[in-house]
XYZ file of C-alpha atoms in Angstrom:
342
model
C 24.334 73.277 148.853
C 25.320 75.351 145.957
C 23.568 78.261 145.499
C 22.238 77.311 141.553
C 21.328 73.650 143.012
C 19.296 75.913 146.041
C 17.684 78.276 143.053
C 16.881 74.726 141.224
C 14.533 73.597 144.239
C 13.336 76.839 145.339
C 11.795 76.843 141.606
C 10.359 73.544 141.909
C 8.418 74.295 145.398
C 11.405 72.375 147.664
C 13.336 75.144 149.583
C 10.611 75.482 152.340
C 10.477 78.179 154.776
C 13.651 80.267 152.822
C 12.144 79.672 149.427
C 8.665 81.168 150.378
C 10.616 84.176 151.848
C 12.265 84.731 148.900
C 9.676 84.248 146.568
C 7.690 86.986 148.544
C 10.721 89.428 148.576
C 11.387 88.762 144.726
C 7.966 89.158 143.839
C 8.126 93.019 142.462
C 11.116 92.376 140.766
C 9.597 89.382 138.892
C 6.755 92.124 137.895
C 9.410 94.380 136.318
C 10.543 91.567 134.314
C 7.395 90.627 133.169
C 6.772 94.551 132.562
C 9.750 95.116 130.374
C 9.137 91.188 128.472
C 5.865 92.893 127.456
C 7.097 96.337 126.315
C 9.842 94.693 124.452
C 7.251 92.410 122.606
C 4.934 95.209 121.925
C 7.903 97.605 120.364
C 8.565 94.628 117.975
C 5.003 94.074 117.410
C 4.152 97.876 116.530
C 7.076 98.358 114.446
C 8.902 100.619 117.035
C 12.076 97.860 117.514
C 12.723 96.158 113.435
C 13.777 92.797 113.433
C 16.460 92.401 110.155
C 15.699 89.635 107.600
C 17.829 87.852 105.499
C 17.634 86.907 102.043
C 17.419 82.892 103.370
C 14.026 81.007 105.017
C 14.717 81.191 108.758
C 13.286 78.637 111.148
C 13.425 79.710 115.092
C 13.657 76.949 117.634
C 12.666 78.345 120.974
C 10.979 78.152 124.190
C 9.613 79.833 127.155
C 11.718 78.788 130.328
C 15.015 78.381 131.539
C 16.547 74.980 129.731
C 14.524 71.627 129.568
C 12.380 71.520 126.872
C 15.113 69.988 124.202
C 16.055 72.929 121.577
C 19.396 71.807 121.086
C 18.316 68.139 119.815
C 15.011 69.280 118.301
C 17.052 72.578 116.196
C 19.453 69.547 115.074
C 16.627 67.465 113.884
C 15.210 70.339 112.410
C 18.156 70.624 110.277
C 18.435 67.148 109.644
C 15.352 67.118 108.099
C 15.854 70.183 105.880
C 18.944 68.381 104.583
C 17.061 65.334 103.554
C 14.646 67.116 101.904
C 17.519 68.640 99.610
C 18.361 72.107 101.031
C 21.816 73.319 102.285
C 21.074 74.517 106.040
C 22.423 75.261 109.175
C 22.536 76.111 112.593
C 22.870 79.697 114.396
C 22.922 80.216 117.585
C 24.235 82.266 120.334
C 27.087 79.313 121.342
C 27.387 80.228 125.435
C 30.907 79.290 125.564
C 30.965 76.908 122.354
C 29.717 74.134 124.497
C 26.351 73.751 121.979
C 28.119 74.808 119.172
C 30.963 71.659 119.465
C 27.244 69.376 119.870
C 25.587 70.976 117.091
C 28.846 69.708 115.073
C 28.854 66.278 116.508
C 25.021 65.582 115.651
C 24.903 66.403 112.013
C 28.454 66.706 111.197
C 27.510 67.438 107.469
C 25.747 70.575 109.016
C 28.119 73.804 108.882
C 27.927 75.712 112.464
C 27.623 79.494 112.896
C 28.092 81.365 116.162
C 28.234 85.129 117.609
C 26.371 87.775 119.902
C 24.055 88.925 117.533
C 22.110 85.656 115.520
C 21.960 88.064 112.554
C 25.562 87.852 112.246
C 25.666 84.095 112.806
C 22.924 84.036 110.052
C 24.960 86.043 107.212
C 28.169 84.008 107.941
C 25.909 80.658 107.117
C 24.780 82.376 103.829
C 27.782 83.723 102.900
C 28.896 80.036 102.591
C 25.756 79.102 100.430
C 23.618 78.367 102.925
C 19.786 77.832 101.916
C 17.964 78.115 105.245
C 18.999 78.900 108.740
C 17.783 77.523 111.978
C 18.428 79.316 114.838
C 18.763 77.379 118.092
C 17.293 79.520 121.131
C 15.417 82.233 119.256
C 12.164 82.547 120.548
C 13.045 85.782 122.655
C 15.849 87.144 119.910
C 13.536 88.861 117.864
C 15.794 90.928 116.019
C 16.525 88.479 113.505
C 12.968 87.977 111.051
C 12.096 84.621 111.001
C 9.907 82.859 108.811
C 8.670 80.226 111.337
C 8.473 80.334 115.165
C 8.602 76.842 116.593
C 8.316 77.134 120.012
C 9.129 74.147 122.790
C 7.033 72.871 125.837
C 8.328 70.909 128.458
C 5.880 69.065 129.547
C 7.386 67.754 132.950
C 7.275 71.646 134.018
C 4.220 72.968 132.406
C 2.048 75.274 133.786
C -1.047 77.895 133.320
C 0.581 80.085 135.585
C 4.262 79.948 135.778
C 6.606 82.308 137.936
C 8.548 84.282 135.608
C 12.395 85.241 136.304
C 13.781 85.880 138.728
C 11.173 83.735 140.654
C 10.549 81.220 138.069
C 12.260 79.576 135.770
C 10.252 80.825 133.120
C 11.606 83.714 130.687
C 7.661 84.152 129.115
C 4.388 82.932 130.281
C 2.020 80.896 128.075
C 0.391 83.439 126.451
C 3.542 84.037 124.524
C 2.742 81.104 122.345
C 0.030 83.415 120.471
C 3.424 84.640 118.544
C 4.225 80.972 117.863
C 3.586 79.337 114.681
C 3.979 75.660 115.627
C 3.895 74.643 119.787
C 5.731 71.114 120.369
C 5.309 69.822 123.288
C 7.956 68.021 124.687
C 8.329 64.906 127.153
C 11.276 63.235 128.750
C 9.673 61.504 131.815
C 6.100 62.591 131.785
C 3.614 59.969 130.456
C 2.004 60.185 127.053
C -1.493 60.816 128.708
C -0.021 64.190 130.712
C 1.233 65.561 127.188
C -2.269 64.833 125.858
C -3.632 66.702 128.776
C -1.382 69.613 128.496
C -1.970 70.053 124.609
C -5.444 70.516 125.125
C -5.452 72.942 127.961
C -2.861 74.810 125.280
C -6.025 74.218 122.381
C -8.459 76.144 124.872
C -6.110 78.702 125.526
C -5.036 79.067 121.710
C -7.881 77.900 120.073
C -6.387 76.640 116.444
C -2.928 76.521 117.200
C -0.689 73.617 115.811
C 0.558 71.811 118.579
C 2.977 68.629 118.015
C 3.686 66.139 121.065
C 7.698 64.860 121.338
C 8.952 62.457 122.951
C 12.761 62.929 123.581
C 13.850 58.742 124.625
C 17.066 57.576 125.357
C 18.276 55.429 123.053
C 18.797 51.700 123.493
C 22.560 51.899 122.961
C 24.828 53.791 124.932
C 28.157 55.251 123.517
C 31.234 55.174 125.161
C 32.891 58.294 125.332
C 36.178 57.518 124.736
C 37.091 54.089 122.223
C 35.914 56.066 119.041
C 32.132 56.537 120.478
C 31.954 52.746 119.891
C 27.788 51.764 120.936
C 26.947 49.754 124.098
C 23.897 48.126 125.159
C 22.520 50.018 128.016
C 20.667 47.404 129.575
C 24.345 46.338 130.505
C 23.676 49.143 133.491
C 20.658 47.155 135.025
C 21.608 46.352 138.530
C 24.491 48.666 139.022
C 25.186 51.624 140.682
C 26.199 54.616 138.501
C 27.107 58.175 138.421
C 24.773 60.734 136.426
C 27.030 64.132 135.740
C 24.230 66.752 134.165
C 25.426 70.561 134.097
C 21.725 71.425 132.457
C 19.231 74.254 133.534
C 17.000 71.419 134.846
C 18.398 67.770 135.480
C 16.067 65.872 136.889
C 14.684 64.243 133.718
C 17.930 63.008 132.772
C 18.806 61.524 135.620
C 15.313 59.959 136.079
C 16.062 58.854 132.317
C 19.125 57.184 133.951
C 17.211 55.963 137.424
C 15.311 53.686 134.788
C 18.510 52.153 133.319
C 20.458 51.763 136.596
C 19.824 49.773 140.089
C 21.001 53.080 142.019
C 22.060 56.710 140.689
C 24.720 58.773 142.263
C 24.062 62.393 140.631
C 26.944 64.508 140.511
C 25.430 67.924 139.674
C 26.811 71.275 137.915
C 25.409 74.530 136.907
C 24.460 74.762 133.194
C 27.230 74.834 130.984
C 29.634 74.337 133.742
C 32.711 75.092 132.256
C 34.381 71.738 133.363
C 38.305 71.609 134.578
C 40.556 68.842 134.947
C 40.217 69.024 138.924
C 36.014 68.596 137.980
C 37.011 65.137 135.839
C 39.856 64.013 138.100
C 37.001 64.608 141.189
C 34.350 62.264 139.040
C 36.523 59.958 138.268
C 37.475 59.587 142.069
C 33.654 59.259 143.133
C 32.257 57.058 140.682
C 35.293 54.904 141.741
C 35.378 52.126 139.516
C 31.576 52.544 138.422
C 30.337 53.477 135.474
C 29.701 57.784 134.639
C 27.025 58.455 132.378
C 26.641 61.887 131.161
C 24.556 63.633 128.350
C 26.590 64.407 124.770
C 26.335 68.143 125.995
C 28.576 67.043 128.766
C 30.080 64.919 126.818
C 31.624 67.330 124.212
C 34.101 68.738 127.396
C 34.634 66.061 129.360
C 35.903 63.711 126.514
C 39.436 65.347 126.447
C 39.153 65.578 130.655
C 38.434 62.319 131.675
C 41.243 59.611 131.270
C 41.111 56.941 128.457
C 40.103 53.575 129.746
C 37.410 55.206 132.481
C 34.440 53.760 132.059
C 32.315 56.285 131.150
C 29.187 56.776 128.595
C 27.585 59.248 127.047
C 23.348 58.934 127.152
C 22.080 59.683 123.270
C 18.842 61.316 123.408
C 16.473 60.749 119.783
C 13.578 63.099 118.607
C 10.174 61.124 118.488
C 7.147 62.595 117.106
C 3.831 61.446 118.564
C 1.186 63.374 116.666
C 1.129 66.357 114.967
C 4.436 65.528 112.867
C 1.974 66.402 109.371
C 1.157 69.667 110.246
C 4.616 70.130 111.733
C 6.217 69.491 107.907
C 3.787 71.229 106.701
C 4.656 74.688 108.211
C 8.375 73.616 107.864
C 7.347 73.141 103.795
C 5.733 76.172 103.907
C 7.960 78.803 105.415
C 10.740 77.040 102.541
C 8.430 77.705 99.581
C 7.146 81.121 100.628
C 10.806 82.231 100.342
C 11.780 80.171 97.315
């Protein structure tokens, strides 16, 4: 077993006997983490670290773990909603190995793109163009770009009160983190509407007050094939076959239980997040799925389109931003942090 794939189910509770060993040994080292998260926090919060602003509204997309939640297709709806409304935005981020940023492009291709080590940077390059507003994909813990609204992302399939934190968790921040939030959205791929209920209010008790917006992020009804020009598919052409799920993401298993409920069997084919594919990786697919269909997410997508032959019969999985409740209050901090700046 790869070691990430081992790290993946020693998270989730599944590496028995080793994981509990190594969850006791990596115990003080998760404390310093969680030490130097909070001293970070507090020199930002007492003025000892500055965060630089810009002369633009700037709208963070973050979360608290490691992957899952859906930044990259919430930021782009984000934006896609600041465009309709009339303003000139786009998307900053930190672009680990231009893998998000080549996404961010293909979502809202009217969107301009801006990428480098420091979001600040990223942030001046997008105004420099005549860019109105900025949102920054994955910049809940980047605090040293001001923002004018902290949106902040809950998976809901991996919620809890108590998370481990890194290295024994997957979670960067625990949930009381979310009293620097402006807006909490929680987010669901699998998990049934009821659980998100649940989890919003155990979030209301612990942050009495606190917007909180419930997500659903669905697969769309059409699939798009990833080479012939992205031409749309039905998916329910997949019921009763057997297919292969690729997913290089921090946590897979809602994708490929997205795909479980399209397909009769699911052959996952599994990669560290933002596994730098090569053309041994596609040649290696294209050998397992052996003459069935691959279905991958556009993340994947984006570097496997100019790996895997023409003619292979592979799709790409579109994922769509649903909001169940809380979408009012949602627009209205959006509207707000825009006017406040002018």
């Amino acid at each position: 077993m790869r070691p990430d794939a081992w790290v993946a189910r020693w998270w989730a509770g599944r590496a028995g006997a080793a994981g509990a060993v190594a969850s006791v040994a990596l115990a003080p080292v998760e404390g310093l983490f969680r030490a130097a998260a909070a001293a970070r926090n507090a020199a930002f919060d007492r003025g000892w670290m500055r965060a630089e602003r810009v002369p633009v509204p700037v709208i963070s997309i973050g979360n608290l773990a490691v992957g899952g939640a859906g930044k990259t297709p919430f930021a782009a709806w984000i934006a896609a909603r600041l465009l309709a409304w009339g303003r000139k935005p786009a998307i900053a981020l930190r672009g680990y190995g231009q893998d998000e940023v080549i996404l961010h492009r293909e979502l809202n291709p009217t969107i301009p793109v801006f990428s480098a080590a420091r979001r600040v940077e990223a942030a001046r390059a997008a105004i420099a163009t005549g860019c109105d507003a900025v949102v920054l994909d994955d910049g809940f813990q980047h605090r040293s770009l001001a923002r004018d609204l902290d949106i902040v992302l809950v998976a809901v399939e991996s919620w809890s009160p108590r998370p481990r934190l890194l290295p024994r968790g997957p979670w960067r921040e625990g949930p009381g983190a979310l009293a620097r939030a402006d807006v909490v959205v929680l987010t669901r791929k699998t998990a049934p509407l009821a659980r998100a209920e649940e989890v919003a209010a155990e979030l209301g008790r612990m942050h009495p007050g606190k917007p909180i917006a419930l997500c659903a992020l669905e697969t769309a009804p059409g699939l798009r094939m990833l080479h012939s020009g992205g031409l749309e598919v039905d998916a329910g052409m997949m019921r009763g076959h057997s297919v292969v799920a690729v997913a290089a993401l921090a946590t897979p298993g809602p994708f490929i239980a997205q795909v479980r409920a399209m397909a009769a069997e699911v052959d996952a084919a599994l990669f560290r997040d933002h596994h730098a594919f090569t053309r041994d990786d596609a040649i290696a697919l294209v050998q397992r799925a052996a003459g069935r269909p691959i279905l991958m997410t556009r993340k994947d997508a984006v570097k496997l389109r100019e790996l895997i032959p023409a003619g292979t019969d592979a799709y790409v999985v579109e994922q769509r931003v649903v909001l169940e409740r809380g979408g009012e209050a949602l627009d209205a901090a959006l509207r707000a942090a825009l006017e406040a700046r002018g």
